Tab-separated table of C-alpha atoms in Angstrom:
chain	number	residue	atom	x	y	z
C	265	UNK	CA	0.000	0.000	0.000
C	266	UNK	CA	1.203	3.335	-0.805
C	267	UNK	CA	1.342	6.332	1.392
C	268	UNK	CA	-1.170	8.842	1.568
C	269	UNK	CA	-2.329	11.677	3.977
C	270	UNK	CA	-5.893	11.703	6.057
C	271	UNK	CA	-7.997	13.961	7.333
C	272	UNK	CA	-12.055	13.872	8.578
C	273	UNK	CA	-14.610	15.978	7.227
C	274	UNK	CA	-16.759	17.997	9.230
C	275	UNK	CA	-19.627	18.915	6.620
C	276	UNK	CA	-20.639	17.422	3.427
C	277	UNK	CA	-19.845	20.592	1.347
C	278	UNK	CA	-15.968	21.103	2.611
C	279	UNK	CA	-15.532	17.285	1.831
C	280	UNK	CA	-16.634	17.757	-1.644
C	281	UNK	CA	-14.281	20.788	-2.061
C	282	UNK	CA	-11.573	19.481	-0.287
C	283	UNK	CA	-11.658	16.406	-2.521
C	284	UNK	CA	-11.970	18.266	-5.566
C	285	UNK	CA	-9.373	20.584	-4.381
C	286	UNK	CA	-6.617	17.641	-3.804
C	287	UNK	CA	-4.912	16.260	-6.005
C	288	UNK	CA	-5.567	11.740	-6.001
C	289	UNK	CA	-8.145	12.658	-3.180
C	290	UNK	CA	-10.779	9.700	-2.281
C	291	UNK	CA	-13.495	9.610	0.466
C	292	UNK	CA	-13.531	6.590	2.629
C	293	UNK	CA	-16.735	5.622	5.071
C	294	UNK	CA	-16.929	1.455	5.724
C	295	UNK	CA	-13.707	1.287	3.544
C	296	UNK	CA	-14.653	-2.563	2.584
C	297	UNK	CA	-13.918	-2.473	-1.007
C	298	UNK	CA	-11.060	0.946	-1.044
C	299	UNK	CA	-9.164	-0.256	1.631
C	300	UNK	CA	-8.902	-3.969	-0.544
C	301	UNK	CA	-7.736	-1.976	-3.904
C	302	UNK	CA	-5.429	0.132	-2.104
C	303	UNK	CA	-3.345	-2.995	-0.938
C	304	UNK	CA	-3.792	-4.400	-4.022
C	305	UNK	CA	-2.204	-0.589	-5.618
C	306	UNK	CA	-5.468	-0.257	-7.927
C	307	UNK	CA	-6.304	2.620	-6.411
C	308	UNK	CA	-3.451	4.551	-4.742
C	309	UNK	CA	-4.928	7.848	-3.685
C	310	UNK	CA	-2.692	10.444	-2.158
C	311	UNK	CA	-5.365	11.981	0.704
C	312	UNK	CA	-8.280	10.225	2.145
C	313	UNK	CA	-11.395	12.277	3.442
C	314	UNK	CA	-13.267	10.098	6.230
C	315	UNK	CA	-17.122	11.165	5.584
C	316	UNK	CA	-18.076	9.262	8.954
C	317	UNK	CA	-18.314	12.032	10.629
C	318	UNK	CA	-20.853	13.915	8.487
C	319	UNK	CA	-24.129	12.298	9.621
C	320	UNK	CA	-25.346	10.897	6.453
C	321	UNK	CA	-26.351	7.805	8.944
C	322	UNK	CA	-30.030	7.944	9.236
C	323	UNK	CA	-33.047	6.335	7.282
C	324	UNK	CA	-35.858	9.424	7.026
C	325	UNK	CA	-39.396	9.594	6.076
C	326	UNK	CA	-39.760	12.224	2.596
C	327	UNK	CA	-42.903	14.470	2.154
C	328	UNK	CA	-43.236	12.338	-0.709
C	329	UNK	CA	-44.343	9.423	0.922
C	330	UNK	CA	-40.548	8.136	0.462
C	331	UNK	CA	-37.771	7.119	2.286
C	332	UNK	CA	-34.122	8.980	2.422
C	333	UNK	CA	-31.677	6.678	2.968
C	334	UNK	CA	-28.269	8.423	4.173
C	335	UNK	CA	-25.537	7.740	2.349
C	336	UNK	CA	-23.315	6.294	5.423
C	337	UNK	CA	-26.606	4.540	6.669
C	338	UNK	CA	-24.784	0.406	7.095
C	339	UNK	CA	-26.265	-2.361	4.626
C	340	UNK	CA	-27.113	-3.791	7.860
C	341	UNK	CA	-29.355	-1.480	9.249
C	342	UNK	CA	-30.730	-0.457	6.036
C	343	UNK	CA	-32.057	-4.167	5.561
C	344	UNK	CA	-33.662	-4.438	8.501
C	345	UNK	CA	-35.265	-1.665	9.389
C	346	UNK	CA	-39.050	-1.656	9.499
C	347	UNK	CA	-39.988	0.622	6.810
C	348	UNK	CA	-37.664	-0.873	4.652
C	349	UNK	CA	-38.938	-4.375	5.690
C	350	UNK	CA	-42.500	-3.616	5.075
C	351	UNK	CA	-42.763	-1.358	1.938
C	352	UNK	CA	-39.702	-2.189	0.259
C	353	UNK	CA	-38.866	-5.363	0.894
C	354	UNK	CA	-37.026	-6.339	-2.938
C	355	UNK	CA	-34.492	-4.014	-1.023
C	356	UNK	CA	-34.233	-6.154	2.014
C	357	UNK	CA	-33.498	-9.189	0.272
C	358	UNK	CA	-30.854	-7.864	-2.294
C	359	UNK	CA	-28.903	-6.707	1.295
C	360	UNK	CA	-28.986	-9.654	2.579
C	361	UNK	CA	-28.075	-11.831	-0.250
C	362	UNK	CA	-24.761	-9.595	-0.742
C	363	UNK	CA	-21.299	-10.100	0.776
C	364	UNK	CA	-21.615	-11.655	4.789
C	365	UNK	CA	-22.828	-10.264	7.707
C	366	UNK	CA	-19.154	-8.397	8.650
C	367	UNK	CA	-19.202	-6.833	5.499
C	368	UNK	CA	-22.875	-5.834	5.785
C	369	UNK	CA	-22.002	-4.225	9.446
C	370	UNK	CA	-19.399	-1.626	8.091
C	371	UNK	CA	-20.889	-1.360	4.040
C	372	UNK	CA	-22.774	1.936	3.038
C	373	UNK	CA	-25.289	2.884	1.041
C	374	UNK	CA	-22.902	5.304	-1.223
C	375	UNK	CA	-20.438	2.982	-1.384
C	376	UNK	CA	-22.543	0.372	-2.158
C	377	UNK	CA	-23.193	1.674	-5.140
C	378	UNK	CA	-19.566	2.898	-5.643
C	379	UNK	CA	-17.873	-0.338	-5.354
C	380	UNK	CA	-15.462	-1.390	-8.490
C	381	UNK	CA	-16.141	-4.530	-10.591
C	382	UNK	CA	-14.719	-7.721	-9.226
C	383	UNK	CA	-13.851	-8.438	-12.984
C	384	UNK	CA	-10.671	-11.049	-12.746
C	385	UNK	CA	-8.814	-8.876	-14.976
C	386	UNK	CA	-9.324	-5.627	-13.343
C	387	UNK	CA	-8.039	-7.314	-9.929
C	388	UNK	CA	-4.702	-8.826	-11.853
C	389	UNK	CA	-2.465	-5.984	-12.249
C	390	UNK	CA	-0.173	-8.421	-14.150
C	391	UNK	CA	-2.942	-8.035	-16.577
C	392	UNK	CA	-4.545	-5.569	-19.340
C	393	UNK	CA	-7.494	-3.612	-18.147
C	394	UNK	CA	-8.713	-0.522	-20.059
C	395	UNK	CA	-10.601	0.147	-16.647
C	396	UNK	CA	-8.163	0.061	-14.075
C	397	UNK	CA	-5.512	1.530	-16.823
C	398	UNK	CA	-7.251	3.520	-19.836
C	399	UNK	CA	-5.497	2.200	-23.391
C	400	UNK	CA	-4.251	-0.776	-21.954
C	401	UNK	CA	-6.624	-3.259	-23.727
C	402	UNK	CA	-9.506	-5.598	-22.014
C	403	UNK	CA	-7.664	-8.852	-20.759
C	404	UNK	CA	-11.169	-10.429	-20.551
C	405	UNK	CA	-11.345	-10.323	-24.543
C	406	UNK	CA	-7.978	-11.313	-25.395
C	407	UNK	CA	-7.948	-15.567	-26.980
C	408	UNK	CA	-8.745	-18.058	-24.018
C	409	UNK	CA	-9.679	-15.340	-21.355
C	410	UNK	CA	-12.172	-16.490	-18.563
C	411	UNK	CA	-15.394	-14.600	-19.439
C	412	UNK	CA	-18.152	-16.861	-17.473
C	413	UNK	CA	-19.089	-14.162	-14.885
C	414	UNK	CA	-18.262	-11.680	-17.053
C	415	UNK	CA	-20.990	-8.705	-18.751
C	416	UNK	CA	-23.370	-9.850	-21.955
C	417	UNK	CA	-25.364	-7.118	-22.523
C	418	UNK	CA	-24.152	-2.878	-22.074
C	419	UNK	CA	-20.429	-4.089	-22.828
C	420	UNK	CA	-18.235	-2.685	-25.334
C	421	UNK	CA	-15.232	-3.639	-27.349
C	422	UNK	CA	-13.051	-1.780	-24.021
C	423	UNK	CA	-14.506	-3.456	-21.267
C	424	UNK	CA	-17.218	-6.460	-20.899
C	425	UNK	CA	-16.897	-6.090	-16.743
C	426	UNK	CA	-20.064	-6.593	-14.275
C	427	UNK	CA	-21.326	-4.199	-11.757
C	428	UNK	CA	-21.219	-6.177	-8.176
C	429	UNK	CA	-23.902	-4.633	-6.232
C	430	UNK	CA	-27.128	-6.621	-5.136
C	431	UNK	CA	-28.626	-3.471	-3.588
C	432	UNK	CA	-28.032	-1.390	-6.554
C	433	UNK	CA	-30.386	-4.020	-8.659
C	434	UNK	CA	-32.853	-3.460	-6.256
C	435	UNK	CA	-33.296	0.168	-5.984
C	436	UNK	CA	-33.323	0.572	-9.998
C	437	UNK	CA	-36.204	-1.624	-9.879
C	438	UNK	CA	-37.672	1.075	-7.256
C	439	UNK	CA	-36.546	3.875	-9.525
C	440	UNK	CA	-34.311	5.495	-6.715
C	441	UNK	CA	-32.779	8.599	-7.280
C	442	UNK	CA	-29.137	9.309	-5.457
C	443	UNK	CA	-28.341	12.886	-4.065
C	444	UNK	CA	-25.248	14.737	-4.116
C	445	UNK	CA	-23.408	17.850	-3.221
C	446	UNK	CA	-20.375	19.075	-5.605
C	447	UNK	CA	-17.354	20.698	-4.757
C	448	UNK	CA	-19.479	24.521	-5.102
C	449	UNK	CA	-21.613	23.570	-2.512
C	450	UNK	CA	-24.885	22.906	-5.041
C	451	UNK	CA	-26.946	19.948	-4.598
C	452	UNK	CA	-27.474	17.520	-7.608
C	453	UNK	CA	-30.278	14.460	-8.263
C	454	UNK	CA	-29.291	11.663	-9.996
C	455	UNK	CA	-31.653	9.123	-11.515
C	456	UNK	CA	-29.901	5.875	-10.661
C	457	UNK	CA	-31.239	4.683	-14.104
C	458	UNK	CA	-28.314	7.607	-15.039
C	459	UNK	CA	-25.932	6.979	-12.469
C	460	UNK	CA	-23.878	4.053	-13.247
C	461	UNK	CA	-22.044	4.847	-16.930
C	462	UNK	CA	-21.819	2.419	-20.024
C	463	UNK	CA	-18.038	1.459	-20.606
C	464	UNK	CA	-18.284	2.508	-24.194
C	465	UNK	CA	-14.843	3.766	-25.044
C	466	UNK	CA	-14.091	5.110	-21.513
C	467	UNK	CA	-15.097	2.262	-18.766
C	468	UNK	CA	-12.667	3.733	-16.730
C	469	UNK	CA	-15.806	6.407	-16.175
C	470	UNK	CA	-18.333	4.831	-13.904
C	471	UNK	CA	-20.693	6.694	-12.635
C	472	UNK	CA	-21.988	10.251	-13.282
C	473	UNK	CA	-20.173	11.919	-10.722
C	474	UNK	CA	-18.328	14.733	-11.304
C	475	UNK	CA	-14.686	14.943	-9.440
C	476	UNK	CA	-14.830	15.972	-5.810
C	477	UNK	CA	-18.734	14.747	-5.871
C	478	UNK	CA	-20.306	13.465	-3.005
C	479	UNK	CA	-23.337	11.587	-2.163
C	480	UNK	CA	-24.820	12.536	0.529
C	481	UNK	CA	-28.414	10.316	0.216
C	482	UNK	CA	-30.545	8.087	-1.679
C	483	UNK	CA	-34.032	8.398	-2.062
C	484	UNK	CA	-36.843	6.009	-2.808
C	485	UNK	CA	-40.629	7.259	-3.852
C	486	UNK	CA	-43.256	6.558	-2.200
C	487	UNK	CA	-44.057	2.550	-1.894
C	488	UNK	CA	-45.536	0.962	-4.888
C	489	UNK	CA	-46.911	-2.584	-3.208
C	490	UNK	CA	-46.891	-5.624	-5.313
C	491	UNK	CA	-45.357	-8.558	-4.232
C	492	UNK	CA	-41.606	-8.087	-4.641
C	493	UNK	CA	-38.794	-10.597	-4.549
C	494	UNK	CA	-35.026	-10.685	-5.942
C	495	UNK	CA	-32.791	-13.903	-6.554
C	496	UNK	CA	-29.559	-14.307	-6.781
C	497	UNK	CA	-27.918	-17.259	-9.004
C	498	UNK	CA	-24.655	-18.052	-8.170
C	499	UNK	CA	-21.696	-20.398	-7.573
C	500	UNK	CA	-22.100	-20.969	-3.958
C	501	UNK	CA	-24.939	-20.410	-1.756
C	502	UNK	CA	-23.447	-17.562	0.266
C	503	UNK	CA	-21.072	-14.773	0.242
C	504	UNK	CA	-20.283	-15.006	-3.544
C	505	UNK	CA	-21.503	-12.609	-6.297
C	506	UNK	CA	-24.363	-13.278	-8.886
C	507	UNK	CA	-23.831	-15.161	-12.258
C	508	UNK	CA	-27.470	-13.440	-12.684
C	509	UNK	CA	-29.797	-11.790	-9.940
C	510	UNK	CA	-33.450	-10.435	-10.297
C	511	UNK	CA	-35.227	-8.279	-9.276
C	512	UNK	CA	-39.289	-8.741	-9.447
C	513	UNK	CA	-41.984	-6.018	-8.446
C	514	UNK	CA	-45.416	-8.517	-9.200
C	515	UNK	CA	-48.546	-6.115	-9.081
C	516	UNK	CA	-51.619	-8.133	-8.922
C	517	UNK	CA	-52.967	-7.279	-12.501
C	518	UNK	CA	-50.029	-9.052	-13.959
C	519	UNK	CA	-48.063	-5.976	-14.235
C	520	UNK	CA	-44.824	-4.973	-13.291
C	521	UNK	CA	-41.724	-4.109	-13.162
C	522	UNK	CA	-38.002	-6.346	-13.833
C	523	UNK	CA	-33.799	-5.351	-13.215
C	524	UNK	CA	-31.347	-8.024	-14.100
C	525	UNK	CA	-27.826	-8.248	-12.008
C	526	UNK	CA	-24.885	-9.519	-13.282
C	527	UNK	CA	-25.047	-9.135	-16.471
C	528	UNK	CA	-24.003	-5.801	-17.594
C	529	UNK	CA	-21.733	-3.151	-16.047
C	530	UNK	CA	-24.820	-0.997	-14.516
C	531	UNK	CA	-28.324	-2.408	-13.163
C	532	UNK	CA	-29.932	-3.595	-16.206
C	533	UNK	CA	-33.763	-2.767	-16.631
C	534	UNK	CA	-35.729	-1.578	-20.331
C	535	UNK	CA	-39.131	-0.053	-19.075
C	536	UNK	CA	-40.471	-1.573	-22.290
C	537	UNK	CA	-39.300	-5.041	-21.289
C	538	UNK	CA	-41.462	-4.344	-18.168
C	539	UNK	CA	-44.806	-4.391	-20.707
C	540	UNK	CA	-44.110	-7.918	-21.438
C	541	UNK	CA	-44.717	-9.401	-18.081
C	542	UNK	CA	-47.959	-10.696	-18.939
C	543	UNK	CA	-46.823	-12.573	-21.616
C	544	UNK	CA	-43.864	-14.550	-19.220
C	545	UNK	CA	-40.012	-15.022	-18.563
C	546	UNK	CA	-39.412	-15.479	-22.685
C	547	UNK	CA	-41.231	-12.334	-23.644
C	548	UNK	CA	-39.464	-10.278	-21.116
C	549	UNK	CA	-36.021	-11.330	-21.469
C	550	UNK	CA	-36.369	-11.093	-25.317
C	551	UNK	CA	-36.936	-7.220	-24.683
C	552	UNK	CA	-34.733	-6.853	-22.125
C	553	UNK	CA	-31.755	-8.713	-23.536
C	554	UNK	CA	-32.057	-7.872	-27.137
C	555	UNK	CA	-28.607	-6.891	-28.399
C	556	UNK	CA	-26.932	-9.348	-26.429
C	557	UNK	CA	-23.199	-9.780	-26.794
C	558	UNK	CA	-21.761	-12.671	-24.674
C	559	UNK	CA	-18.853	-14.605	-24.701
C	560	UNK	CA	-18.592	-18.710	-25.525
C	561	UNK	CA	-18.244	-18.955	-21.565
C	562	UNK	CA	-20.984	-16.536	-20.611
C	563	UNK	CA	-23.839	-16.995	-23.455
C	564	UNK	CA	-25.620	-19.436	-20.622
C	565	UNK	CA	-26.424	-16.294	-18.490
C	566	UNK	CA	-29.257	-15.765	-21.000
C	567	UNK	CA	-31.067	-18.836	-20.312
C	568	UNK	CA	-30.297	-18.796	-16.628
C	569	UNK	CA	-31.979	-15.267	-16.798
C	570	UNK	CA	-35.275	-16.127	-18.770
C	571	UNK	CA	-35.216	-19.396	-16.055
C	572	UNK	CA	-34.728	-17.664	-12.820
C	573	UNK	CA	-37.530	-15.170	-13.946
C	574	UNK	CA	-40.033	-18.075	-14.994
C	575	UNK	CA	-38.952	-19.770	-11.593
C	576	UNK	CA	-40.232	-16.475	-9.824
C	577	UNK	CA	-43.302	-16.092	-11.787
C	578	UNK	CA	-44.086	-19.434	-10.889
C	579	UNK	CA	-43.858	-19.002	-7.283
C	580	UNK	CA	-46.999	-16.331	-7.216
């Protein structure tokens, strides 16, 4: 690990300018994925800005009929609180399926949605990775590369890497917006549907933020009902991350509303795909996954998609 200075924040706005005043400044809070790269030298940043401090830890009721979930609020006590439990509970259950219960403790919500692709290639520094080094080429796509739990869908000839986070499946599906302060002290909202970035030609660009941007909260609208569930296919039955996950808001007409994990390098969901529910798993994952590109290894993750959906459906 390289050396780097630290100082805590006292106030949302001076952490956003002091980070966009620094030069290789980074914000840490739970510090379970940073504090991984950093010994690893993917990310070496030169000054750390601890947010803990800034009271961005609470889970608060909107005018709307929402919730505001504070960005430092822990994956653990985001799952289980009652409001959470009882209105959203797709939420609930992508928490809980993600990482282990140490992890959940110290996780937050921000950087929850902030944490970096656990793409082989990006992790191997003995490797090519256009992400964790722009122009360096995609190791993933090079002859004989491991691509199962790799991206099919959203990818581009630079990068074919997978978002990790369960909870960020989940609150796409809600149609959660994230809020921020920038480095001039202004306050942004951010559709998460136009949070996370396409790789394109720059996947080293994931998310929407602009340098020295913090989030300070998420916010959900008011409840929508339905029966909700999310699923999470993978290798092992605990603390490993999805081959495929989905997320299902059921209204009793027939109606409602899908996001697929796993898959692409952002929470996947096409509001016309949504239309199709009616009409079962096929119809919806021909919609949602048209333009597929996978791999040999990966092309599976299609079927195992249209079958975990069908599986769900069945289950009403």
């Amino acid at each position: 690990m390289k050396s780097f200075s630290y100082e805590r924040a006292s106030n949302a706005g001076q952490a956003a300018a002091r980070a966009a005043e620094v030069p290789g400044a980074m914000f840490v809070a739970g510090g379970t994925n940073l504090l991984d790269l950093m010994k690893l030298e993917i990310e070496t940043p030169r000054h750390l800005i601890d947010v803990n401090g800034l009271g961005l830890d609470k889970v608060e009721e909107t005018e709307e009929g929402g919730l505001r979930l504070g960005a430092l609020v822990s994956n653990t006590d985001l799952a289980a609180d009652d409001r959470v439990r009882r209105d959203y509970p797709v939420l609930t259950r992508a928490l809980v399926a993600g990482a282990s219960g140490q992890l959940r403790n110290k996780a937050t919500t921000a950087g929850n949605l902030l944490q970096r692709t656990r793409c082989p290639y990006f992790y191997d520094t003995a490797m090519p990775c256009n992400k964790r080094s722009p122009g360096e080429g995609c190791g993933a796509l090079s002859e004989g590369a491991f691509s199962r739990q790799l991206g099919i869908i959203g990818t581009s000839d630079s990068c074919i890497a997978t978002h990790p986070s369960d909870m960020a499946v989940a609150l796409r599906v809600l149609d959660a917006v994230v809020e921020t302060v920038t480095p001039s002290g202004a306050t942004r909202r951010i559709p998460l549907e136009e949070f996370h970035q396409l790789p394109g030609d720059t996947p080293e660009k994931e998310t929407a933020l602009m340098d020295g941007e913090l989030i300070t909260s998420v916010v959900l609208p008011a409840p929508v009902g339905g029966k909700q569930a999310y699923y999470k296919a993978r290798d092992r039955a605990s603390y490993a991350f999805a081959l495929v996950s989905v997320a299902l808001i059921r209204q009793p007409d027939g109606s409602g509303r899908v996001a697929l994990g796993g898959v692409a390098p952002k929470p996947w969901r096409r509001p016309e795909a949504d239309a199709e529910l009616p009409n079962g798993a096929r119809a919806v994952m021909a919609r949602l996954l048209d333009g597929a590109r996978p791999t040999e290894e990966n092309t599976f993750k299609i079927t195992l998609a249209e079958r975990t959906l069908a599986s769900m459906l069945a289950e009403e």
